[in-house]
Each structure stands twice: as structure tokens, then as C-alpha cells.
Amino acid sequence: MFYWLMKYVVIGPIVKAIFRPWIVGRRNVPSSGGAILASNHLSFGDSIILPLMIDRPMAFLAKSDYFTGKGLRGWATRVFFKATGQLPIDRSGGKASEASLNTGLQVLGRGELLGIYPEGTRSPDGKLYRGRTGIARMALVARVPVVPVVMVDTDVMWPIGQRLPNVMRVGVVIGEPLDFSRFYGMESDRYILRSITDEIMIALQRLGEQEYEDVYASTVKDRLAPARRG
């Protein structure tokens, strides 16, 4: 009920009125059953715009930091993320990564939609970067299709480091579902996982025509950090 109120009564109408988002390929989202929506990640606003533009409820795996802030701002951020269907995950690796996988599998096991950013973090410069294989493993274990999603101009709407978004139109392009049933039962094969992940990233690149670089976005962020501090 809380999610429904936020989407259709409180947050949704305001966001749609201000940014007038458009969407192409809405029918490519399965009308029932579990599915992974694999999206490029350009902006903080991606996790707000995408759920508003599809008919079914969906959940995102979000950094646990967003749920642990203190004071009024921390409380507001926590309430907002819960209202938009986001689930806290720990990205520190090891057992934390396994817990994140299990959280996503629970969502898919209930026959719901799960949003994942295969790049693992926001693009620092608008390019599309190498995908993390966790999405492939989750698709095989849950036995669900992967739907490629491209966010358009959300990085211009809300650039990294800017406190408030610019008022402008943004878009969502949804491609046809990718079927990986031929690989079911092979979720322990790292070569299969890499192949599936690369196929997902190729689908995203073709759908959005972003420039692609075959390195992790986190590596590029680490490389850029000293220059930005200087």
C-alpha cells in the first residue's frame, strides 16, 4: 500500500509533471512472473524514473549506505528509498555479496520484478562499462528472463555531485527480453556467467548506442578520483 501511494499519489505524479518522462518498449516488460530489468546507470534519478514508467511494482538493489544515514536527512532518504521499492545491500564483497544475491533471489522467487545495474555503479562519464557477473548468476538460479533497459539523458538531468536535478525531459527505452534458459544449471561456470553478462551488455549498448569501454566503471572512478581532488 505504501509503495502504491508513493507511486500513484505522492511521488509519481509530481515527478511525471516536472520531468515529463517518455518511454519506448513498455510492452517488453513481462506482464507476470519474475524478471530482471538490467539497466545502464547514469544518475541517482534512474532508480526513481524507471519504476514510475512501468505498470508493475519493482524492487532495486541499492547501497546499504542510503538506509543508515542519521538525522532528518538520513530519515528522509531512508523513507524515500523504501517508498521507491529499493532494498539495502552491502557491496563489500564475500559474504555480503552472497547476501545480496539471496535478497534478489527472494524478490524473483515471489514472481516480482528486480532492477539491477550490471555495471555495479553509476557511470562516471556517460559511457557504458563492463558488467558484473552477479546478474548472470541470479538469472540462472532464479530461471528468469533479463530485460535490457536504457535510461536516456538522466545524467544531464541529475549530474553526479549536483544536489538538485535540472528540469528537463528524460526517457526510458526497454528492449526485448533475453532468454538464457539454454544455460540453466550452469550457474557455477564462471565462463558461462561472463558470456551471459557480456551478452546483456551488448544488448544494452545496441539499444542505447552508448560508447562502450571494456573495463569496470569502479576502476575508472578510482582512476579519476585523484584528478578530481586536485
Short mmCIF file of N, CA, C and O in Angstrom, two decimals, residues 55-193:
data_model
loop_
_atom_site.label_atom_id
_atom_site.label_comp_id
_atom_site.label_asym_id
_atom_site.label_seq_id
_atom_site.Cartn_x
_atom_site.Cartn_y
_atom_site.Cartn_z
N ASP A 55 4.26 -0.55 -15.42
CA ASP A 55 2.99 -0.78 -14.76
C ASP A 55 3.11 -1.64 -13.50
O ASP A 55 2.33 -1.49 -12.57
N ARG A 56 4.08 -2.56 -13.49
CA ARG A 56 4.22 -3.47 -12.36
C ARG A 56 5.15 -2.88 -11.28
O ARG A 56 6.08 -2.14 -11.61
N PRO A 57 4.93 -3.25 -10.03
CA PRO A 57 5.89 -2.86 -8.98
C PRO A 57 7.23 -3.52 -9.24
O PRO A 57 7.30 -4.60 -9.81
N MET A 58 8.30 -2.87 -8.81
CA MET A 58 9.62 -3.46 -8.95
C MET A 58 10.50 -3.04 -7.78
O MET A 58 10.23 -2.04 -7.11
N ALA A 59 11.54 -3.81 -7.55
CA ALA A 59 12.48 -3.50 -6.47
C ALA A 59 13.86 -3.33 -7.07
O ALA A 59 14.20 -3.96 -8.07
N PHE A 60 14.66 -2.46 -6.48
CA PHE A 60 16.05 -2.26 -6.86
C PHE A 60 16.95 -2.68 -5.71
O PHE A 60 16.58 -2.53 -4.54
N LEU A 61 18.13 -3.18 -6.03
CA LEU A 61 19.14 -3.41 -5.01
C LEU A 61 19.96 -2.14 -4.90
O LEU A 61 20.60 -1.71 -5.85
N ALA A 62 19.94 -1.50 -3.74
CA ALA A 62 20.60 -0.21 -3.53
C ALA A 62 21.65 -0.31 -2.43
O ALA A 62 21.58 -1.17 -1.55
N LYS A 63 22.64 0.58 -2.47
CA LYS A 63 23.69 0.61 -1.45
C LYS A 63 23.09 0.75 -0.05
O LYS A 63 22.22 1.58 0.18
N SER A 64 23.58 -0.04 0.88
CA SER A 64 23.06 -0.01 2.25
C SER A 64 23.31 1.35 2.91
O SER A 64 22.60 1.73 3.85
N ASP A 65 24.29 2.10 2.41
CA ASP A 65 24.60 3.43 2.98
C ASP A 65 23.39 4.36 2.94
O ASP A 65 23.23 5.23 3.81
N TYR A 66 22.53 4.16 1.93
CA TYR A 66 21.37 5.03 1.79
C TYR A 66 20.35 4.81 2.91
O TYR A 66 19.46 5.63 3.11
N PHE A 67 20.47 3.70 3.63
CA PHE A 67 19.49 3.36 4.64
C PHE A 67 20.00 3.57 6.06
O PHE A 67 19.30 3.28 7.03
N THR A 68 21.21 4.06 6.20
CA THR A 68 21.82 4.17 7.53
C THR A 68 22.16 5.61 7.93
O THR A 68 22.83 5.81 8.94
N GLY A 69 21.73 6.59 7.14
CA GLY A 69 22.04 7.98 7.45
C GLY A 69 21.37 8.43 8.74
O GLY A 69 20.32 7.91 9.14
N LYS A 70 21.96 9.41 9.39
CA LYS A 70 21.44 9.91 10.66
C LYS A 70 20.72 11.25 10.48
O LYS A 70 20.89 11.93 9.47
N GLY A 71 19.95 11.62 11.48
CA GLY A 71 19.27 12.90 11.46
C GLY A 71 18.08 12.92 10.52
O GLY A 71 17.65 11.89 9.98
N LEU A 72 17.55 14.12 10.30
CA LEU A 72 16.36 14.29 9.47
C LEU A 72 16.62 13.89 8.03
O LEU A 72 15.79 13.22 7.39
N ARG A 73 17.80 14.27 7.53
CA ARG A 73 18.13 13.93 6.15
C ARG A 73 18.25 12.42 5.97
O ARG A 73 17.77 11.85 4.98
N GLY A 74 18.88 11.74 6.94
CA GLY A 74 19.01 10.30 6.87
C GLY A 74 17.66 9.61 6.90
O GLY A 74 17.41 8.65 6.17
N TRP A 75 16.78 10.12 7.77
CA TRP A 75 15.43 9.56 7.85
C TRP A 75 14.68 9.75 6.54
O TRP A 75 14.03 8.83 6.04
N ALA A 76 14.76 10.95 5.96
CA ALA A 76 14.04 11.24 4.72
C ALA A 76 14.56 10.36 3.58
O ALA A 76 13.77 9.85 2.77
N THR A 77 15.88 10.19 3.53
CA THR A 77 16.46 9.34 2.47
C THR A 77 16.00 7.91 2.63
O THR A 77 15.64 7.24 1.64
N ARG A 78 15.99 7.42 3.85
CA ARG A 78 15.58 6.04 4.13
C ARG A 78 14.12 5.82 3.74
O ARG A 78 13.79 4.82 3.08
N VAL A 79 13.26 6.74 4.10
CA VAL A 79 11.83 6.63 3.77
C VAL A 79 11.64 6.68 2.26
O VAL A 79 10.86 5.91 1.69
N PHE A 80 12.37 7.58 1.60
CA PHE A 80 12.23 7.73 0.16
C PHE A 80 12.65 6.45 -0.57
O PHE A 80 11.97 5.99 -1.48
N PHE A 81 13.77 5.87 -0.17
CA PHE A 81 14.25 4.66 -0.84
C PHE A 81 13.30 3.48 -0.61
O PHE A 81 13.08 2.68 -1.52
N LYS A 82 12.76 3.38 0.57
CA LYS A 82 11.80 2.31 0.82
C LYS A 82 10.53 2.53 0.01
O LYS A 82 9.93 1.59 -0.49
N ALA A 83 10.15 3.80 -0.13
CA ALA A 83 8.94 4.12 -0.88
C ALA A 83 9.07 3.79 -2.36
O ALA A 83 8.09 3.46 -3.02
N THR A 84 10.29 3.86 -2.87
CA THR A 84 10.51 3.56 -4.29
C THR A 84 10.93 2.11 -4.51
O THR A 84 11.43 1.75 -5.57
N GLY A 85 10.71 1.26 -3.50
CA GLY A 85 10.92 -0.17 -3.67
C GLY A 85 12.36 -0.63 -3.67
O GLY A 85 12.66 -1.69 -4.22
N GLN A 86 13.26 0.13 -3.05
CA GLN A 86 14.67 -0.24 -3.07
C GLN A 86 15.07 -1.01 -1.82
O GLN A 86 14.58 -0.74 -0.73
N LEU A 87 15.96 -1.98 -2.02
CA LEU A 87 16.37 -2.88 -0.95
C LEU A 87 17.84 -2.66 -0.63
O LEU A 87 18.67 -2.58 -1.54
N PRO A 88 18.21 -2.58 0.65
CA PRO A 88 19.61 -2.34 1.01
C PRO A 88 20.50 -3.56 0.79
O PRO A 88 20.13 -4.68 1.13
N ILE A 89 21.67 -3.35 0.17
CA ILE A 89 22.65 -4.41 0.01
C ILE A 89 24.03 -3.89 0.40
O ILE A 89 24.31 -2.70 0.31
N ASP A 90 24.87 -4.80 0.83
CA ASP A 90 26.24 -4.49 1.20
C ASP A 90 27.13 -4.88 0.04
O ASP A 90 27.14 -6.04 -0.39
N ARG A 91 27.91 -3.92 -0.50
CA ARG A 91 28.75 -4.19 -1.66
C ARG A 91 30.20 -4.50 -1.31
O ARG A 91 31.08 -4.44 -2.16
N SER A 92 30.44 -4.84 -0.05
CA SER A 92 31.83 -5.03 0.37
C SER A 92 32.43 -6.36 -0.08
O SER A 92 33.62 -6.59 0.08
N GLY A 93 31.61 -7.24 -0.67
CA GLY A 93 32.13 -8.50 -1.21
C GLY A 93 32.00 -9.65 -0.23
O GLY A 93 31.51 -9.50 0.90
N GLY A 94 32.44 -10.85 -0.66
CA GLY A 94 32.41 -12.02 0.20
C GLY A 94 31.01 -12.41 0.62
O GLY A 94 30.11 -12.54 -0.21
N LYS A 95 30.81 -12.60 1.94
CA LYS A 95 29.51 -13.00 2.45
C LYS A 95 28.45 -11.94 2.17
O LYS A 95 27.26 -12.25 2.00
N ALA A 96 28.87 -10.67 2.10
CA ALA A 96 27.92 -9.59 1.82
C ALA A 96 27.35 -9.74 0.41
O ALA A 96 26.16 -9.53 0.19
N SER A 97 28.20 -10.11 -0.55
CA SER A 97 27.74 -10.30 -1.92
C SER A 97 26.76 -11.46 -2.00
O SER A 97 25.77 -11.42 -2.74
N GLU A 98 27.04 -12.51 -1.24
CA GLU A 98 26.15 -13.67 -1.20
C GLU A 98 24.79 -13.28 -0.63
O GLU A 98 23.74 -13.72 -1.11
N ALA A 99 24.80 -12.44 0.39
CA ALA A 99 23.55 -11.97 0.99
C ALA A 99 22.76 -11.14 -0.01
O ALA A 99 21.53 -11.22 -0.06
N SER A 100 23.46 -10.33 -0.81
CA SER A 100 22.80 -9.51 -1.82
C SER A 100 22.13 -10.40 -2.86
O SER A 100 21.01 -10.14 -3.31
N LEU A 101 22.85 -11.46 -3.27
CA LEU A 101 22.30 -12.41 -4.22
C LEU A 101 21.03 -13.03 -3.67
O LEU A 101 20.01 -13.11 -4.37
N ASN A 102 21.06 -13.43 -2.42
CA ASN A 102 19.90 -14.06 -1.81
C ASN A 102 18.72 -13.10 -1.70
O ASN A 102 17.56 -13.50 -1.87
N THR A 103 19.01 -11.83 -1.43
CA THR A 103 17.95 -10.82 -1.37
C THR A 103 17.25 -10.69 -2.71
O THR A 103 16.02 -10.67 -2.80
N GLY A 104 18.04 -10.63 -3.79
CA GLY A 104 17.47 -10.55 -5.12
C GLY A 104 16.69 -11.79 -5.49
O GLY A 104 15.61 -11.70 -6.11
N LEU A 105 17.19 -12.95 -5.10
CA LEU A 105 16.51 -14.21 -5.42
C LEU A 105 15.16 -14.31 -4.71
O LEU A 105 14.21 -14.90 -5.24
N GLN A 106 15.08 -13.73 -3.53
CA GLN A 106 13.80 -13.73 -2.81
C GLN A 106 12.75 -12.94 -3.59
O GLN A 106 11.59 -13.35 -3.69
N VAL A 107 13.15 -11.80 -4.13
CA VAL A 107 12.24 -10.97 -4.92
C VAL A 107 11.77 -11.75 -6.15
O VAL A 107 10.57 -11.82 -6.46
N LEU A 108 12.72 -12.33 -6.86
CA LEU A 108 12.39 -13.08 -8.08
C LEU A 108 11.57 -14.32 -7.76
O LEU A 108 10.69 -14.71 -8.54
N GLY A 109 11.87 -14.95 -6.64
CA GLY A 109 11.13 -16.14 -6.23
C GLY A 109 9.67 -15.86 -5.95
O GLY A 109 8.83 -16.76 -6.05
N ARG A 110 9.35 -14.62 -5.62
CA ARG A 110 7.95 -14.23 -5.39
C ARG A 110 7.26 -13.86 -6.70
O ARG A 110 6.10 -13.42 -6.69
N GLY A 111 7.98 -14.00 -7.81
CA GLY A 111 7.40 -13.67 -9.11
C GLY A 111 7.35 -12.19 -9.39
O GLY A 111 6.51 -11.72 -10.17
N GLU A 112 8.28 -11.43 -8.78
CA GLU A 112 8.28 -9.99 -8.94
C GLU A 112 9.42 -9.53 -9.85
O GLU A 112 10.26 -10.33 -10.27
N LEU A 113 9.44 -8.22 -10.12
CA LEU A 113 10.47 -7.63 -10.96
C LEU A 113 11.61 -7.10 -10.11
O LEU A 113 11.38 -6.47 -9.07
N LEU A 114 12.83 -7.35 -10.57
CA LEU A 114 14.02 -6.88 -9.85
C LEU A 114 14.87 -6.04 -10.78
O LEU A 114 15.23 -6.47 -11.88
N GLY A 115 15.18 -4.82 -10.37
CA GLY A 115 16.05 -3.95 -11.16
C GLY A 115 17.50 -4.08 -10.73
O GLY A 115 17.80 -4.06 -9.53
N ILE A 116 18.39 -4.25 -11.70
CA ILE A 116 19.82 -4.39 -11.40
C ILE A 116 20.61 -3.51 -12.36
O ILE A 116 20.29 -3.43 -13.55
N TYR A 117 21.66 -2.88 -11.84
CA TYR A 117 22.61 -2.15 -12.68
C TYR A 117 23.84 -3.06 -12.86
O TYR A 117 24.66 -3.17 -11.94
N PRO A 118 23.97 -3.72 -14.01
CA PRO A 118 25.08 -4.66 -14.20
C PRO A 118 26.47 -4.04 -14.02
O PRO A 118 27.41 -4.73 -13.64
N GLU A 119 26.59 -2.73 -14.28
CA GLU A 119 27.89 -2.08 -14.14
C GLU A 119 28.32 -1.97 -12.67
O GLU A 119 29.48 -1.74 -12.37
N GLY A 120 27.35 -2.10 -11.76
CA GLY A 120 27.66 -2.08 -10.34
C GLY A 120 27.70 -0.71 -9.71
O GLY A 120 27.61 -0.57 -8.49
N THR A 121 27.82 0.34 -10.52
CA THR A 121 27.87 1.71 -10.00
C THR A 121 27.53 2.66 -11.15
O THR A 121 27.48 2.24 -12.31
N ARG A 122 27.31 3.91 -10.82
CA ARG A 122 26.99 4.89 -11.87
C ARG A 122 28.19 5.12 -12.78
O ARG A 122 29.34 5.15 -12.34
N SER A 123 27.89 5.32 -14.06
CA SER A 123 28.95 5.66 -15.00
C SER A 123 29.51 7.03 -14.65
O SER A 123 28.75 7.98 -14.45
N PRO A 124 30.83 7.17 -14.57
CA PRO A 124 31.41 8.47 -14.21
C PRO A 124 31.42 9.47 -15.36
O PRO A 124 31.63 10.66 -15.14
N ASP A 125 31.18 8.99 -16.59
CA ASP A 125 31.32 9.89 -17.74
C ASP A 125 30.33 9.63 -18.87
O ASP A 125 30.51 10.12 -19.98
N GLY A 126 29.28 8.88 -18.60
CA GLY A 126 28.27 8.64 -19.62
C GLY A 126 28.53 7.44 -20.50
O GLY A 126 27.67 7.06 -21.31
N LYS A 127 29.68 6.81 -20.37
CA LYS A 127 29.97 5.61 -21.15
C LYS A 127 29.34 4.39 -20.48
O LYS A 127 28.97 4.42 -19.31
N LEU A 128 29.24 3.30 -21.26
CA LEU A 128 28.77 2.03 -20.73
C LEU A 128 29.99 1.17 -20.43
O LEU A 128 30.89 1.05 -21.27
N TYR A 129 30.00 0.58 -19.24
CA TYR A 129 31.18 -0.18 -18.82
C TYR A 129 30.88 -1.66 -18.62
O TYR A 129 29.73 -2.10 -18.67
N ARG A 130 31.92 -2.43 -18.38
CA ARG A 130 31.84 -3.88 -18.24
C ARG A 130 30.87 -4.27 -17.12
O ARG A 130 30.84 -3.66 -16.06
N GLY A 131 30.10 -5.32 -17.37
CA GLY A 131 29.13 -5.77 -16.40
C GLY A 131 29.71 -6.74 -15.38
O GLY A 131 30.64 -7.49 -15.68
N ARG A 132 29.15 -6.73 -14.19
CA ARG A 132 29.49 -7.68 -13.15
C ARG A 132 28.65 -8.94 -13.34
O ARG A 132 27.48 -8.87 -13.69
N THR A 133 29.24 -10.11 -13.07
CA THR A 133 28.58 -11.37 -13.40
C THR A 133 27.48 -11.80 -12.42
O THR A 133 26.81 -12.80 -12.66
N GLY A 134 27.29 -11.04 -11.35
CA GLY A 134 26.24 -11.39 -10.40
C GLY A 134 24.87 -11.46 -11.03
O GLY A 134 24.03 -12.29 -10.66
N ILE A 135 24.62 -10.61 -12.02
CA ILE A 135 23.32 -10.60 -12.68
C ILE A 135 23.08 -11.90 -13.43
O ILE A 135 21.97 -12.43 -13.46
N ALA A 136 24.14 -12.45 -14.06
CA ALA A 136 24.01 -13.70 -14.79
C ALA A 136 23.70 -14.86 -13.84
O ALA A 136 22.83 -15.69 -14.11
N ARG A 137 24.41 -14.89 -12.74
CA ARG A 137 24.18 -15.96 -11.76
C ARG A 137 22.76 -15.90 -11.24
O ARG A 137 22.09 -16.93 -11.08
N MET A 138 22.27 -14.69 -10.95
CA MET A 138 20.92 -14.54 -10.42
C MET A 138 19.88 -14.99 -11.45
O MET A 138 18.90 -15.65 -11.10
N ALA A 139 20.09 -14.66 -12.72
CA ALA A 139 19.15 -15.05 -13.77
C ALA A 139 19.08 -16.56 -13.91
O ALA A 139 17.99 -17.13 -14.12
N LEU A 140 20.22 -17.23 -13.80
CA LEU A 140 20.25 -18.69 -13.95
C LEU A 140 19.66 -19.40 -12.74
O LEU A 140 18.91 -20.37 -12.89
N VAL A 141 19.99 -18.93 -11.55
CA VAL A 141 19.46 -19.57 -10.34
C VAL A 141 17.95 -19.38 -10.25
O VAL A 141 17.20 -20.33 -9.94
N ALA A 142 17.47 -18.17 -10.55
CA ALA A 142 16.03 -17.88 -10.46
C ALA A 142 15.28 -18.36 -11.70
O ALA A 142 14.05 -18.45 -11.68
N ARG A 143 16.02 -18.62 -12.79
CA ARG A 143 15.43 -19.06 -14.06
C ARG A 143 14.40 -18.06 -14.57
O ARG A 143 13.23 -18.38 -14.80
N VAL A 144 14.87 -16.84 -14.74
CA VAL A 144 14.03 -15.75 -15.22
C VAL A 144 14.68 -15.05 -16.40
O VAL A 144 15.91 -15.11 -16.56
N PRO A 145 13.90 -14.38 -17.24
CA PRO A 145 14.47 -13.62 -18.35
C PRO A 145 15.11 -12.33 -17.86
O PRO A 145 14.82 -11.86 -16.75
N VAL A 146 15.97 -11.77 -18.70
CA VAL A 146 16.61 -10.49 -18.42
C VAL A 146 16.14 -9.48 -19.46
O VAL A 146 16.28 -9.72 -20.66
N VAL A 147 15.58 -8.37 -19.00
CA VAL A 147 15.05 -7.35 -19.90
C VAL A 147 16.01 -6.16 -19.93
O VAL A 147 16.21 -5.51 -18.90
N PRO A 148 16.64 -5.86 -21.07
CA PRO A 148 17.56 -4.72 -21.13
C PRO A 148 16.81 -3.39 -21.10
O PRO A 148 15.79 -3.23 -21.78
N VAL A 149 17.32 -2.46 -20.32
CA VAL A 149 16.69 -1.14 -20.16
C VAL A 149 17.75 -0.06 -20.30
O VAL A 149 18.82 -0.15 -19.70
N VAL A 150 17.44 0.96 -21.07
CA VAL A 150 18.37 2.09 -21.25
C VAL A 150 17.71 3.37 -20.75
O VAL A 150 16.62 3.74 -21.19
N MET A 151 18.38 4.02 -19.82
CA MET A 151 17.94 5.33 -19.35
C MET A 151 18.58 6.39 -20.24
O MET A 151 19.76 6.30 -20.57
N VAL A 152 17.78 7.39 -20.62
CA VAL A 152 18.24 8.40 -21.58
C VAL A 152 18.25 9.79 -20.95
O VAL A 152 17.24 10.26 -20.42
N ASP A 153 19.41 10.41 -20.94
CA ASP A 153 19.61 11.80 -20.50
C ASP A 153 19.43 12.02 -18.99
O ASP A 153 19.37 13.17 -18.54
N THR A 154 19.37 10.95 -18.22
CA THR A 154 19.24 11.16 -16.77
C THR A 154 20.52 11.73 -16.17
O THR A 154 20.48 12.37 -15.11
N ASP A 155 21.66 11.51 -16.85
CA ASP A 155 22.91 12.09 -16.36
C ASP A 155 22.94 13.60 -16.58
O ASP A 155 23.60 14.33 -15.82
N VAL A 156 22.23 14.07 -17.58
CA VAL A 156 22.12 15.51 -17.83
C VAL A 156 21.11 16.13 -16.84
O VAL A 156 21.30 17.23 -16.34
N MET A 157 20.08 15.36 -16.59
CA MET A 157 19.06 15.82 -15.64
C MET A 157 19.64 15.96 -14.24
O MET A 157 19.40 16.95 -13.54
N TRP A 158 20.43 14.95 -13.83
CA TRP A 158 20.95 14.96 -12.47
C TRP A 158 22.41 14.49 -12.48
O TRP A 158 22.72 13.35 -12.15
N PRO A 159 23.35 15.39 -12.79
CA PRO A 159 24.77 15.03 -12.85
C PRO A 159 25.30 14.59 -11.49
O PRO A 159 24.81 15.02 -10.44
N ILE A 160 26.32 13.75 -11.51
CA ILE A 160 26.96 13.30 -10.28
C ILE A 160 27.52 14.51 -9.52
O ILE A 160 28.18 15.37 -10.09
N GLY A 161 27.20 14.60 -8.24
CA GLY A 161 27.70 15.68 -7.41
C GLY A 161 26.77 16.88 -7.31
O GLY A 161 26.97 17.75 -6.47
N GLN A 162 25.74 16.92 -8.15
CA GLN A 162 24.80 18.04 -8.10
C GLN A 162 23.68 17.72 -7.11
O GLN A 162 23.11 16.63 -7.14
N ARG A 163 23.33 18.64 -6.25
CA ARG A 163 22.38 18.37 -5.18
C ARG A 163 20.95 18.24 -5.69
O ARG A 163 20.18 17.41 -5.20
N LEU A 164 20.56 19.08 -6.63
CA LEU A 164 19.20 19.06 -7.15
C LEU A 164 19.22 18.83 -8.66
O LEU A 164 20.14 19.26 -9.35
N PRO A 165 18.19 18.17 -9.20
CA PRO A 165 18.16 17.88 -10.63
C PRO A 165 17.78 19.10 -11.47
O PRO A 165 17.14 20.04 -10.99
N ASN A 166 18.18 19.05 -12.74
CA ASN A 166 17.74 20.05 -13.71
C ASN A 166 16.37 19.63 -14.24
O ASN A 166 16.09 18.44 -14.39
N VAL A 167 15.53 20.61 -14.51
CA VAL A 167 14.19 20.31 -15.04
C VAL A 167 14.29 20.13 -16.55
O VAL A 167 14.55 21.07 -17.28
N MET A 168 14.08 18.90 -17.01
CA MET A 168 14.18 18.58 -18.44
C MET A 168 13.54 17.20 -18.67
O MET A 168 13.29 16.46 -17.72
N ARG A 169 13.28 16.88 -19.92
CA ARG A 169 12.69 15.58 -20.24
C ARG A 169 13.76 14.49 -20.25
O ARG A 169 14.89 14.71 -20.70
N VAL A 170 13.40 13.32 -19.75
CA VAL A 170 14.27 12.15 -19.78
C VAL A 170 13.46 10.98 -20.32
O VAL A 170 12.23 11.04 -20.43
N GLY A 171 14.16 9.90 -20.69
CA GLY A 171 13.45 8.79 -21.30
C GLY A 171 13.91 7.43 -20.84
O GLY A 171 14.96 7.27 -20.20
N VAL A 172 13.10 6.43 -21.19
CA VAL A 172 13.38 5.03 -20.90
C VAL A 172 13.13 4.22 -22.16
O VAL A 172 12.07 4.36 -22.78
N VAL A 173 14.09 3.40 -22.55
CA VAL A 173 13.92 2.50 -23.70
C VAL A 173 14.07 1.07 -23.20
O VAL A 173 15.08 0.73 -22.58
N ILE A 174 13.07 0.24 -23.46
CA ILE A 174 13.07 -1.14 -22.98
C ILE A 174 13.14 -2.09 -24.16
O ILE A 174 12.32 -2.01 -25.08
N GLY A 175 14.13 -2.98 -24.14
CA GLY A 175 14.32 -3.93 -25.22
C GLY A 175 13.59 -5.24 -24.97
O GLY A 175 12.97 -5.45 -23.92
N GLU A 176 13.69 -6.14 -25.93
CA GLU A 176 13.03 -7.44 -25.81
C GLU A 176 13.76 -8.31 -24.78
O GLU A 176 14.99 -8.24 -24.66
N PRO A 177 13.02 -9.13 -24.04
CA PRO A 177 13.63 -9.99 -23.01
C PRO A 177 14.67 -10.93 -23.60
O PRO A 177 14.51 -11.44 -24.71
N LEU A 178 15.73 -11.16 -22.85
CA LEU A 178 16.78 -12.10 -23.24
C LEU A 178 16.54 -13.42 -22.51
O LEU A 178 16.38 -13.44 -21.29
N ASP A 179 16.54 -14.52 -23.26
CA ASP A 179 16.27 -15.84 -22.70
C ASP A 179 17.57 -16.62 -22.56
O ASP A 179 18.26 -16.88 -23.54
N PHE A 180 17.90 -16.98 -21.33
CA PHE A 180 19.13 -17.73 -21.08
C PHE A 180 18.84 -19.15 -20.58
O PHE A 180 19.67 -19.75 -19.90
N SER A 181 17.68 -19.67 -20.93
CA SER A 181 17.29 -21.00 -20.46
C SER A 181 18.25 -22.09 -20.93
O SER A 181 18.35 -23.14 -20.30
N ARG A 182 18.96 -21.85 -22.03
CA ARG A 182 19.91 -22.85 -22.53
C ARG A 182 21.08 -23.05 -21.56
O ARG A 182 21.84 -24.03 -21.69
N PHE A 183 21.23 -22.13 -20.60
CA PHE A 183 22.33 -22.23 -19.65
C PHE A 183 21.89 -22.64 -18.24
O PHE A 183 22.70 -22.64 -17.31
N TYR A 184 20.61 -22.96 -18.07
CA TYR A 184 20.13 -23.31 -16.74
C TYR A 184 20.93 -24.51 -16.20
O TYR A 184 21.19 -25.48 -16.92
N GLY A 185 21.28 -24.42 -14.93
CA GLY A 185 22.07 -25.47 -14.30
C GLY A 185 23.57 -25.24 -14.39
O GLY A 185 24.35 -26.01 -13.84
N MET A 186 23.98 -24.15 -15.07
CA MET A 186 25.40 -23.86 -15.26
C MET A 186 25.86 -22.64 -14.47
O MET A 186 26.86 -22.01 -14.81
N GLU A 187 25.13 -22.29 -13.42
CA GLU A 187 25.44 -21.06 -12.68
C GLU A 187 26.77 -21.09 -11.95
O GLU A 187 27.22 -20.05 -11.44
N SER A 188 27.43 -22.23 -11.89
CA SER A 188 28.74 -22.32 -11.24
C SER A 188 29.89 -22.19 -12.22
O SER A 188 31.06 -22.16 -11.80
N ASP A 189 29.58 -22.10 -13.49
CA ASP A 189 30.61 -21.98 -14.54
C ASP A 189 30.91 -20.50 -14.79
O ASP A 189 30.09 -19.79 -15.35
N ARG A 190 32.07 -20.05 -14.37
CA ARG A 190 32.38 -18.62 -14.48
C ARG A 190 32.49 -18.15 -15.92
O ARG A 190 32.26 -16.97 -16.22
N TYR A 191 32.83 -19.05 -16.84
CA TYR A 191 32.91 -18.67 -18.25
C TYR A 191 31.51 -18.44 -18.83
O TYR A 191 31.30 -17.52 -19.62
N ILE A 192 30.58 -19.26 -18.39
CA ILE A 192 29.19 -19.09 -18.81
C ILE A 192 28.64 -17.77 -18.25
O ILE A 192 27.97 -17.01 -18.94
N LEU A 193 28.95 -17.50 -16.99
CA LEU A 193 28.47 -16.27 -16.36
C LEU A 193 29.02 -15.04 -17.08
O LEU A 193 28.31 -14.06 -17.30
#
